[in-house]
mmCIF file of C-alpha atoms in Angstrom:
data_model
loop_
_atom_site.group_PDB
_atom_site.id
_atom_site.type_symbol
_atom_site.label_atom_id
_atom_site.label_comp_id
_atom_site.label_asym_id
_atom_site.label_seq_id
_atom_site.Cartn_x
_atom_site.Cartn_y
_atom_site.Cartn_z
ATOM 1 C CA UNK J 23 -27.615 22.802 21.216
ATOM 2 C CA UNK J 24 -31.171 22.700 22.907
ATOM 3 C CA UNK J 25 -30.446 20.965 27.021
ATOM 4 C CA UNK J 26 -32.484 18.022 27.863
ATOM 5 C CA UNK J 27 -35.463 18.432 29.304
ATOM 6 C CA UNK J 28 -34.662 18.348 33.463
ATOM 7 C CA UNK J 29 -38.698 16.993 33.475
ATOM 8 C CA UNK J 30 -38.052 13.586 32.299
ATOM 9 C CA UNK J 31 -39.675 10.617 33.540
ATOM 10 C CA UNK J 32 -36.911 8.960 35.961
ATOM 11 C CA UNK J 33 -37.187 5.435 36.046
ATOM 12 C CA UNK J 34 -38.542 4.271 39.114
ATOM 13 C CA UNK J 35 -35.912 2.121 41.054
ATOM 14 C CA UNK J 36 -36.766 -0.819 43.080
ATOM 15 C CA UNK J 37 -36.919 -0.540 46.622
ATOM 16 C CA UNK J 38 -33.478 -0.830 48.547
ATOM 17 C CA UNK J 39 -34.568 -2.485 51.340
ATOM 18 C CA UNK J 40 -32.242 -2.782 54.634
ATOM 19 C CA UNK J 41 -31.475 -5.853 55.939
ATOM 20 C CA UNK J 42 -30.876 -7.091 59.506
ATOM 21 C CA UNK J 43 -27.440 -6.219 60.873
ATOM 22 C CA UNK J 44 -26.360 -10.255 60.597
ATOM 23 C CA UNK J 45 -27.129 -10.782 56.904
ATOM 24 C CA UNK J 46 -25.156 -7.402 56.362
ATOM 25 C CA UNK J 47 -21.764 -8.959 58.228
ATOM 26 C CA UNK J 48 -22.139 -12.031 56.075
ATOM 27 C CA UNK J 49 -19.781 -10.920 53.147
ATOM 28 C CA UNK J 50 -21.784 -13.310 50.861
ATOM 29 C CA UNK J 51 -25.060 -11.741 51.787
ATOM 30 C CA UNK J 52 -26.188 -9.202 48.954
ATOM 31 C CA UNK J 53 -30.173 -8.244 49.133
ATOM 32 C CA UNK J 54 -31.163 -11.895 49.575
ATOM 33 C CA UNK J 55 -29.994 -12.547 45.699
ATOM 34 C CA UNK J 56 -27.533 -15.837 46.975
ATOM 35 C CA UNK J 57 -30.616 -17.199 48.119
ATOM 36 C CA UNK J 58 -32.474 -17.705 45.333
ATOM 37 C CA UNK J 59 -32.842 -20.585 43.527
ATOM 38 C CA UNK J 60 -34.714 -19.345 40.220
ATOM 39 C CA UNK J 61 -32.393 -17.793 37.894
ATOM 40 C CA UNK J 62 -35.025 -15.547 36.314
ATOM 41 C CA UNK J 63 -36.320 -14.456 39.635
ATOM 42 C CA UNK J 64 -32.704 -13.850 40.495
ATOM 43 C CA UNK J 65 -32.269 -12.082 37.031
ATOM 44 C CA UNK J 66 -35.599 -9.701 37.569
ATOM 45 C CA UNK J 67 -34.325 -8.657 41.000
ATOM 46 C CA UNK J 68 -30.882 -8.296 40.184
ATOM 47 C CA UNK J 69 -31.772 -5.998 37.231
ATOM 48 C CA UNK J 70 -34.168 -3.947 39.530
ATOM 49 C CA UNK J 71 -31.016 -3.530 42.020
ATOM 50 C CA UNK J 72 -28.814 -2.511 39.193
ATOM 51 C CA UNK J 73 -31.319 0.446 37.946
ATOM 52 C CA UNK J 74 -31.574 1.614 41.451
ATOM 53 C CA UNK J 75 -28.044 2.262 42.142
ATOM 54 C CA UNK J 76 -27.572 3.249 38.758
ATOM 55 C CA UNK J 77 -30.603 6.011 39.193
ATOM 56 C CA UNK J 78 -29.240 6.391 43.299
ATOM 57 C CA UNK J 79 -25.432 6.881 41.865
ATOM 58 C CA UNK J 80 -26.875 9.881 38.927
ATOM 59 C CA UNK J 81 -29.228 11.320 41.437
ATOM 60 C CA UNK J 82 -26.494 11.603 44.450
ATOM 61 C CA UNK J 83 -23.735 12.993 41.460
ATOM 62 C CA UNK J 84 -26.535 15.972 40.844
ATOM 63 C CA UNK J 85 -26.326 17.083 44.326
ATOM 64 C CA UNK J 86 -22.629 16.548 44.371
ATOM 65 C CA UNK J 87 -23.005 19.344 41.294
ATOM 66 C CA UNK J 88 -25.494 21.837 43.369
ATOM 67 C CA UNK J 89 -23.200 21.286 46.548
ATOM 68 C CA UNK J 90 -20.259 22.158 44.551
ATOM 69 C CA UNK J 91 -21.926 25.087 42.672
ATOM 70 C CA UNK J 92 -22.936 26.616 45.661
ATOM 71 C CA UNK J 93 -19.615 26.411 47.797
ATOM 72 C CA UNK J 94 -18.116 27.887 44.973
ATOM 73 C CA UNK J 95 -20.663 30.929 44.390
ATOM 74 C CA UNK J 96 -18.640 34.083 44.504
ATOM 75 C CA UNK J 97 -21.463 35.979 46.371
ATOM 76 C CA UNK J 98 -21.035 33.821 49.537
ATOM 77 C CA UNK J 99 -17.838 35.364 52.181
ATOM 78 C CA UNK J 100 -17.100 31.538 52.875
ATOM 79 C CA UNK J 101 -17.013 30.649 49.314
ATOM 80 C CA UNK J 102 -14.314 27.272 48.747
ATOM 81 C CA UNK J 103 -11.978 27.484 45.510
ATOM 82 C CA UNK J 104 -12.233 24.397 42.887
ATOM 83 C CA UNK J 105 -9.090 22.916 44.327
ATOM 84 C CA UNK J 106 -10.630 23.222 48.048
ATOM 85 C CA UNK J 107 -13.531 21.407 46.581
ATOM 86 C CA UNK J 108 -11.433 18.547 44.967
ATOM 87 C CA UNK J 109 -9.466 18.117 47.976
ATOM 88 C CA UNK J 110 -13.296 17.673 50.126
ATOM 89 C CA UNK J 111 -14.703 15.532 47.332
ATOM 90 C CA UNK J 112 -11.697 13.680 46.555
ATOM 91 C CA UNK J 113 -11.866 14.634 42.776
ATOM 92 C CA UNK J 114 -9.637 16.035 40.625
ATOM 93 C CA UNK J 115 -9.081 19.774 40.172
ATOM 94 C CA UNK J 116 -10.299 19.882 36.694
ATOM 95 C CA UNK J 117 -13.627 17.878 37.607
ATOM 96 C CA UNK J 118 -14.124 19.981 40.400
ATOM 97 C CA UNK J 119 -14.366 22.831 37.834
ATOM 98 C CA UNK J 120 -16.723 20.565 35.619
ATOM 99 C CA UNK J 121 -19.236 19.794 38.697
ATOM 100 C CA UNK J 122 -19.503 23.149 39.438
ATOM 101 C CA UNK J 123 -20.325 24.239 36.155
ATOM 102 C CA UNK J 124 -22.949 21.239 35.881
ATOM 103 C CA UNK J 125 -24.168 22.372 39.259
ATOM 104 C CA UNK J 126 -24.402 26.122 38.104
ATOM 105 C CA UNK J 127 -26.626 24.779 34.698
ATOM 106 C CA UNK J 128 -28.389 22.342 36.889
ATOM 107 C CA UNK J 129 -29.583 25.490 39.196
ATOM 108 C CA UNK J 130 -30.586 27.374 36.311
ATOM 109 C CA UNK J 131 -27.515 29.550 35.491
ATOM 110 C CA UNK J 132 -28.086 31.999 38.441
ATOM 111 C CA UNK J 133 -24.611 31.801 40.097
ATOM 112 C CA UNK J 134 -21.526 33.061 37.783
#
């Protein structure tokens, strides 16, 4: 089965801007979206915000995968075991193995 191409176009997300430290303790306050008063304006933005932390959430889970590959390289004299790496990541044994292994293809293959 041929891998997807790791060139792809990524989408690019809309900006995740960072508010002021008082609209962030308002519990109702979520990227000035309660604010506005156009539904389709609320729509566009909230669909931009939705991409973003989907493409933030994929992005973050690759390095999770490289991170994992690596501490569990057998070349290194500190490497971790998969069920060190679940406890640290708070995942499952069984993932653990699985994010390593996507770590290992997403580095090319070069670690066993």
């Amino acid at each position: 089965m041929a891998q997807p191409e790791r060139n792809e176009r990524r989408l690019r997300p809309a900006p995740l801007l960072f508010e002021p430290s008082a609209a962030v303790a308002d519990p109702e306050h979520f990227f000035d979206l309660e604010s506005m008063e156009d539904p389709r304006e609320m729509l566009s933005r909230a669909t931009e915000l939705t991409l973003a932390f989907r493409a933030a959430t994929d992005r973050a889970a690759e390095f999770q995968a490289i991170a994992a590959a690596q501490l569990a390289d057998p070349r290194r004299f500190d490497r971790l075991t998969t069920a060190d790496i679940a406890q640290r990541a708070e995942w499952t044994e069984d993932y653990a193995k699985k994010m390593v292994e996507f770590g290992r293809s997403l580095l090319g293959g070069s670690a066993p």
